[in-house]
Amino acid sequence: MGGGGEDLTFIDDEGKRLDGRKPNELRPIKMKLGGVPNADGSALVEWGDNKVMAACYGPRELHPKHKQHPMRALVQVTYNMAPFSVSDRKRPGPDRRSQEISKVLSEALTHVTFVEQFPKATIDVYVEILQASAGTRCVGLTAASLAMADAGIPMRDIVTSVAAGKVGGEIVLDLSKEEDNFGEADLPIGMVVNSGEVVLLQMDGHMTTAEFEKAMGLIEDAAKEIYGMQVDAIKAKYSEVGA
Ligand code: CDP
């Protein structure tokens, strides 16, 4: 939350946001499985102006051996922003932010994976941000789930992720870049839609309990919609294969 946007009118008299969306409206989303034939599974997700490619390799033996877990596989996510993904070139390589996002995404995906079926193994998931415009960890987590499903990784379910936030005193769904920069709070959530479990929860800024509950309500409804898109993307790929 950058602050400094006090002069911006985030919601106009007709209840529309800066980009014309209603408070509970998502940015346009497209998802497709495949795109990286060398990987065991992959997916491309375009979400507003975000463009994210995810690729999954494994399960495969983890090297070096001392990192192996004797009883289960590790799900290791590497989140990376391409240098050209933002307008002022992103310095290549890992930084604290990308390490943090890699960690929380790994934890969220471990939660739904039958890791105990693959002792000593690793499941490597690469999340490459080709174009960034707010909410990349949510888009990345949604794409990573699809890449893992495409790779045939045994999972209890897939993870769906979306954020809500507070701008100009209002709770809104799926913050845009401008709202993220100048808004008051951002709440990215990863969830398992069918069980209602929350597997990622972070918050930047402040909300009251009532605002938090309202934000979670928007997120739960949107997550159902996004989950439906994920299922359709999986069906689209596998009905092609079967045809
Ligand atoms: O992307 P996400 O909202 O999950 O994470 P963030 O740390 O809240 O970043 C918000 C946005 O800031 C990103 O989506 C990018 O558009 C932008 N950003 C940037 O321009 N340069 C960076 N080095 C990091 C983020």
Tab-separated table of C-alpha atoms and ligand atoms in Angstrom:
chain	number	residue	atom	x	y	z
A	1	MET	CA	0.000	0.000	0.000
A	2	GLY	CA	1.859	2.994	-1.262
A	3	GLY	CA	-0.394	5.775	0.057
A	4	GLY	CA	-0.224	9.178	-1.561
A	5	GLY	CA	-3.381	8.671	-3.630
A	6	GLU	CA	-5.566	10.869	-1.435
A	7	ASP	CA	-6.725	12.925	-4.423
A	8	LEU	CA	-7.938	9.890	-6.375
A	9	THR	CA	-11.649	9.105	-6.484
A	10	PHE	CA	-11.563	5.324	-6.271
A	11	ILE	CA	-15.326	4.860	-6.626
A	12	ASP	CA	-17.447	7.339	-8.589
A	13	ASP	CA	-21.052	8.415	-8.002
A	14	GLU	CA	-22.295	5.440	-10.019
A	15	GLY	CA	-20.351	2.994	-7.866
A	16	LYS	CA	-17.780	2.338	-10.600
A	17	ARG	CA	-14.045	1.952	-9.959
A	18	LEU	CA	-11.195	3.692	-11.818
A	19	ASP	CA	-11.206	0.974	-14.496
A	20	GLY	CA	-15.016	0.890	-14.715
A	21	ARG	CA	-15.493	-2.257	-12.607
A	22	LYS	CA	-18.093	-2.718	-9.890
A	23	PRO	CA	-16.712	-3.294	-6.349
A	24	ASN	CA	-17.318	-7.065	-6.608
A	25	GLU	CA	-16.110	-7.475	-10.186
A	26	LEU	CA	-12.995	-9.404	-11.264
A	27	ARG	CA	-10.656	-8.288	-14.020
A	28	PRO	CA	-11.023	-10.381	-17.215
A	29	ILE	CA	-9.378	-13.810	-16.811
A	30	LYS	CA	-8.180	-16.341	-19.397
A	31	MET	CA	-6.450	-19.636	-18.601
A	32	LYS	CA	-5.010	-22.390	-20.735
A	33	LEU	CA	-3.111	-25.561	-19.892
A	34	GLY	CA	0.142	-26.287	-21.761
A	35	GLY	CA	2.661	-23.931	-23.327
A	36	VAL	CA	5.901	-25.481	-22.042
A	37	PRO	CA	6.129	-28.897	-23.749
A	38	ASN	CA	9.412	-29.799	-21.987
A	39	ALA	CA	7.709	-29.603	-18.587
A	40	ASP	CA	5.524	-32.365	-17.129
A	41	GLY	CA	2.741	-29.793	-16.896
A	42	SER	CA	2.231	-26.105	-17.583
A	43	ALA	CA	-0.364	-23.367	-17.779
A	44	LEU	CA	-0.694	-19.771	-18.906
A	45	VAL	CA	-2.996	-17.396	-17.044
A	46	GLU	CA	-3.849	-13.895	-18.241
A	47	TRP	CA	-5.658	-11.862	-15.610
A	48	GLY	CA	-6.210	-8.158	-16.256
A	49	ASP	CA	-2.794	-6.977	-17.385
A	50	ASN	CA	-1.005	-9.834	-15.601
A	51	LYS	CA	0.472	-12.610	-17.704
A	52	VAL	CA	1.856	-15.622	-15.842
A	53	MET	CA	3.353	-18.895	-17.067
A	54	ALA	CA	3.673	-21.792	-14.643
A	55	ALA	CA	5.560	-25.027	-15.298
A	56	CYS	CA	5.791	-28.166	-13.156
A	57	TYR	CA	8.452	-30.909	-13.123
A	58	GLY	CA	8.197	-34.046	-11.019
A	59	PRO	CA	7.787	-35.855	-8.807
A	60	ARG	CA	11.513	-36.546	-9.238
A	61	GLU	CA	14.401	-37.418	-6.935
A	62	LEU	CA	15.531	-34.423	-4.913
A	63	HIS	CA	19.190	-33.412	-5.170
A	64	PRO	CA	21.224	-32.697	-3.103
A	65	LYS	CA	20.235	-35.749	-1.071
A	66	HIS	CA	20.604	-34.030	2.307
A	67	LYS	CA	17.570	-31.885	1.425
A	68	GLN	CA	15.383	-34.957	0.920
A	69	HIS	CA	12.547	-35.647	3.347
A	70	PRO	CA	12.508	-39.375	4.181
A	71	MET	CA	8.709	-39.514	4.460
A	72	ARG	CA	7.392	-37.113	1.842
A	73	ALA	CA	7.992	-35.006	-1.238
A	74	LEU	CA	8.808	-31.308	-1.107
A	75	VAL	CA	6.754	-28.937	-3.247
A	76	GLN	CA	9.257	-26.242	-4.224
A	77	VAL	CA	7.902	-23.144	-5.927
A	78	THR	CA	10.188	-20.616	-7.587
A	79	TYR	CA	8.379	-17.316	-8.218
A	80	ASN	CA	10.230	-14.979	-10.552
A	81	MET	CA	9.390	-11.667	-12.185
A	82	ALA	CA	10.902	-11.313	-15.660
A	83	PRO	CA	13.038	-8.142	-16.044
A	84	PHE	CA	10.557	-6.919	-18.689
A	85	SER	CA	7.441	-7.649	-16.591
A	86	VAL	CA	7.234	-4.123	-15.190
A	87	SER	CA	7.899	-0.770	-16.845
A	88	ASP	CA	11.010	0.109	-14.807
A	89	ARG	CA	13.088	-2.997	-15.525
A	90	LYS	CA	13.035	-5.462	-12.610
A	91	ARG	CA	16.576	-6.352	-11.515
A	92	PRO	CA	16.984	-10.028	-12.442
A	93	GLY	CA	17.356	-12.685	-9.772
A	94	PRO	CA	15.807	-13.508	-6.412
A	95	ASP	CA	15.036	-10.738	-3.927
A	96	ARG	CA	13.323	-10.826	-0.531
A	97	ARG	CA	9.873	-10.361	-2.065
A	98	SER	CA	10.207	-13.201	-4.559
A	99	GLN	CA	11.641	-15.493	-1.863
A	100	GLU	CA	8.667	-14.703	0.385
A	101	ILE	CA	6.158	-15.356	-2.399
A	102	SER	CA	7.930	-18.606	-3.359
A	103	LYS	CA	7.676	-19.758	0.262
A	104	VAL	CA	3.985	-18.959	0.772
A	105	LEU	CA	3.069	-20.508	-2.582
A	106	SER	CA	5.056	-23.675	-1.724
A	107	GLU	CA	3.213	-23.970	1.603
A	108	ALA	CA	-0.205	-23.449	-0.006
A	109	LEU	CA	0.400	-26.114	-2.659
A	110	THR	CA	1.976	-28.596	-0.213
A	111	HIS	CA	-1.303	-28.506	1.677
A	112	VAL	CA	-3.292	-30.015	-1.223
A	113	THR	CA	-0.649	-32.434	-2.548
A	114	PHE	CA	-0.405	-36.113	-1.515
A	115	VAL	CA	3.258	-35.524	-0.643
A	116	GLU	CA	3.469	-38.692	1.472
A	117	GLN	CA	3.153	-40.762	-1.719
A	118	PHE	CA	6.607	-39.610	-2.855
A	119	PRO	CA	9.266	-39.863	-0.122
A	120	LYS	CA	12.606	-38.158	-0.952
A	121	ALA	CA	11.147	-36.536	-4.060
A	122	THR	CA	10.691	-32.965	-5.203
A	123	ILE	CA	7.872	-31.414	-7.170
A	124	ASP	CA	9.315	-28.280	-8.761
A	125	VAL	CA	6.944	-25.537	-9.815
A	126	TYR	CA	8.187	-22.445	-11.628
A	127	VAL	CA	5.993	-19.348	-11.667
A	128	GLU	CA	7.274	-16.865	-14.193
A	129	ILE	CA	5.673	-13.419	-14.214
A	130	LEU	CA	5.866	-12.241	-17.818
A	131	GLN	CA	3.794	-9.122	-17.189
A	132	ALA	CA	2.903	-7.765	-13.740
A	133	SER	CA	-0.002	-5.560	-12.781
A	134	ALA	CA	-1.007	-6.224	-9.136
A	135	GLY	CA	-2.033	-9.534	-7.650
A	136	THR	CA	0.728	-11.608	-9.225
A	137	ARG	CA	0.977	-13.989	-6.244
A	138	CYS	CA	-2.734	-14.848	-6.667
A	139	VAL	CA	-2.428	-15.282	-10.418
A	140	GLY	CA	0.779	-17.291	-9.868
A	141	LEU	CA	-0.865	-19.615	-7.321
A	142	THR	CA	-3.888	-20.154	-9.573
A	143	ALA	CA	-1.574	-20.921	-12.526
A	144	ALA	CA	0.710	-23.179	-10.438
A	145	SER	CA	-2.266	-25.337	-9.419
A	146	LEU	CA	-3.167	-25.787	-13.075
A	147	ALA	CA	0.404	-26.698	-14.036
A	148	MET	CA	0.466	-29.324	-11.253
A	149	ALA	CA	-2.878	-30.731	-12.369
A	150	ASP	CA	-1.550	-30.846	-15.951
A	151	ALA	CA	1.511	-32.759	-14.703
A	152	GLY	CA	-0.796	-35.316	-13.080
A	153	ILE	CA	0.471	-34.628	-9.559
A	154	PRO	CA	-1.827	-36.434	-7.073
A	155	MET	CA	-3.692	-33.662	-5.258
A	156	ARG	CA	-6.732	-33.578	-2.983
A	157	ASP	CA	-7.977	-30.554	-4.893
A	158	ILE	CA	-6.609	-27.486	-6.630
A	159	VAL	CA	-5.901	-24.110	-5.036
A	160	THR	CA	-7.705	-20.983	-6.192
A	161	SER	CA	-6.443	-17.535	-5.312
A	162	VAL	CA	-7.760	-13.984	-5.445
A	163	ALA	CA	-7.382	-10.791	-3.412
A	164	ALA	CA	-9.740	-8.174	-2.042
A	165	GLY	CA	-8.748	-4.840	-0.597
A	166	LYS	CA	-9.776	-1.473	0.714
A	167	VAL	CA	-9.687	1.624	-1.469
A	168	GLY	CA	-11.211	5.015	-0.689
A	169	GLY	CA	-12.816	3.435	2.395
A	170	GLU	CA	-14.613	0.740	0.322
A	171	ILE	CA	-13.990	-3.005	0.187
A	172	VAL	CA	-13.386	-4.123	-3.391
A	173	LEU	CA	-12.403	-7.334	-5.165
A	174	ASP	CA	-9.194	-7.979	-7.129
A	175	LEU	CA	-7.251	-4.714	-6.844
A	176	SER	CA	-5.890	-3.087	-10.003
A	177	LYS	CA	-2.357	-1.679	-10.108
A	178	GLU	CA	-3.545	1.825	-9.248
A	179	GLU	CA	-5.739	0.569	-6.401
A	180	ASP	CA	-2.870	-1.565	-5.088
A	181	ASN	CA	-0.455	1.389	-5.196
A	182	PHE	CA	-2.702	3.958	-3.568
A	183	GLY	CA	-5.252	1.907	-1.623
A	184	GLU	CA	-5.447	1.259	2.104
A	185	ALA	CA	-5.295	-2.543	2.295
A	186	ASP	CA	-4.738	-5.663	0.206
A	187	LEU	CA	-5.761	-9.164	1.308
A	188	PRO	CA	-4.531	-11.959	-0.976
A	189	ILE	CA	-6.135	-15.332	-0.175
A	190	GLY	CA	-5.519	-18.845	-1.481
A	191	MET	CA	-8.279	-21.339	-0.832
A	192	VAL	CA	-9.581	-24.793	-1.544
A	193	VAL	CA	-13.026	-23.898	-2.814
A	194	ASN	CA	-14.728	-27.257	-2.151
A	195	SER	CA	-13.684	-27.458	1.505
A	196	GLY	CA	-13.478	-23.733	2.249
A	197	GLU	CA	-9.941	-24.186	3.657
A	198	VAL	CA	-7.672	-21.135	3.509
A	199	VAL	CA	-4.134	-22.123	2.485
A	200	LEU	CA	-2.684	-18.643	1.952
A	201	LEU	CA	-3.575	-15.478	3.852
A	202	GLN	CA	-1.515	-12.332	3.799
A	203	MET	CA	-2.502	-8.767	4.486
A	204	ASP	CA	-0.903	-5.466	3.657
A	205	GLY	CA	-2.505	-2.447	5.398
A	206	HIS	CA	-5.387	-2.379	7.872
A	207	MET	CA	-9.043	-3.448	7.905
A	208	THR	CA	-11.600	-3.639	10.705
A	209	THR	CA	-13.075	-7.060	11.535
A	210	ALA	CA	-16.276	-6.137	9.673
A	211	GLU	CA	-14.271	-5.035	6.623
A	212	PHE	CA	-12.234	-8.228	6.737
A	213	GLU	CA	-15.417	-10.305	6.803
A	214	LYS	CA	-16.833	-8.367	3.875
A	215	ALA	CA	-13.585	-8.853	1.928
A	216	MET	CA	-13.654	-12.605	2.669
A	217	GLY	CA	-17.245	-12.751	1.393
A	218	LEU	CA	-16.222	-11.160	-1.918
A	219	ILE	CA	-13.217	-13.502	-2.146
A	220	GLU	CA	-15.281	-16.643	-1.475
A	221	ASP	CA	-17.797	-15.795	-4.218
A	222	ALA	CA	-15.067	-14.882	-6.721
A	223	ALA	CA	-13.032	-18.000	-5.870
A	224	LYS	CA	-16.001	-20.186	-6.871
A	225	GLU	CA	-16.086	-18.439	-10.235
A	226	ILE	CA	-12.313	-18.771	-10.752
A	227	TYR	CA	-12.383	-22.431	-9.661
A	228	GLY	CA	-15.001	-23.022	-12.374
A	229	MET	CA	-12.616	-21.471	-14.920
A	230	GLN	CA	-9.776	-23.714	-13.694
A	231	VAL	CA	-11.938	-26.818	-14.067
A	232	ASP	CA	-12.989	-25.690	-17.575
A	233	ALA	CA	-9.328	-25.151	-18.547
A	234	ILE	CA	-8.434	-28.681	-17.373
A	235	LYS	CA	-11.432	-30.154	-19.217
A	236	ALA	CA	-10.566	-28.173	-22.371
A	237	LYS	CA	-7.075	-29.697	-22.526
A	238	TYR	CA	-8.131	-33.245	-21.768
A	239	SER	CA	-11.152	-33.321	-24.047
A	240	GLU	CA	-8.718	-32.235	-26.826
A	241	VAL	CA	-6.442	-35.175	-25.963
A	242	GLY	CA	-9.367	-37.596	-25.957
A	243	ALA	CA	-10.753	-36.340	-29.289
B	1	CDP	O1	1.929	-8.875	-7.269
B	1	CDP	P1	1.385	-8.918	-5.870
B	1	CDP	O2	0.213	-7.987	-5.685
B	1	CDP	O3	1.100	-10.303	-5.399
B	1	CDP	O4	2.546	-8.423	-4.906
B	1	CDP	P2	2.949	-6.942	-4.407
B	1	CDP	O5	4.286	-7.096	-3.752
B	1	CDP	O6	1.843	-6.362	-3.636
B	1	CDP	O7	3.179	-6.142	-5.751
B	1	CDP	C1	2.163	-5.410	-6.347
B	1	CDP	C2	2.567	-5.019	-7.748
B	1	CDP	O8	3.665	-4.125	-7.718
B	1	CDP	C3	3.026	-6.150	-8.643
B	1	CDP	O9	1.972	-6.926	-9.162
B	1	CDP	C4	3.745	-5.383	-9.722
B	1	CDP	O10	2.804	-4.856	-10.652
B	1	CDP	C5	4.386	-4.241	-8.929
B	1	CDP	N1	5.815	-4.490	-8.682
B	1	CDP	C6	6.754	-3.785	-9.428
B	1	CDP	O11	6.375	-2.979	-10.253
B	1	CDP	N2	8.102	-4.034	-9.236
B	1	CDP	C7	8.529	-4.938	-8.329
B	1	CDP	N3	9.836	-5.156	-8.150
B	1	CDP	C8	7.574	-5.639	-7.552
B	1	CDP	C9	6.234	-5.389	-7.744
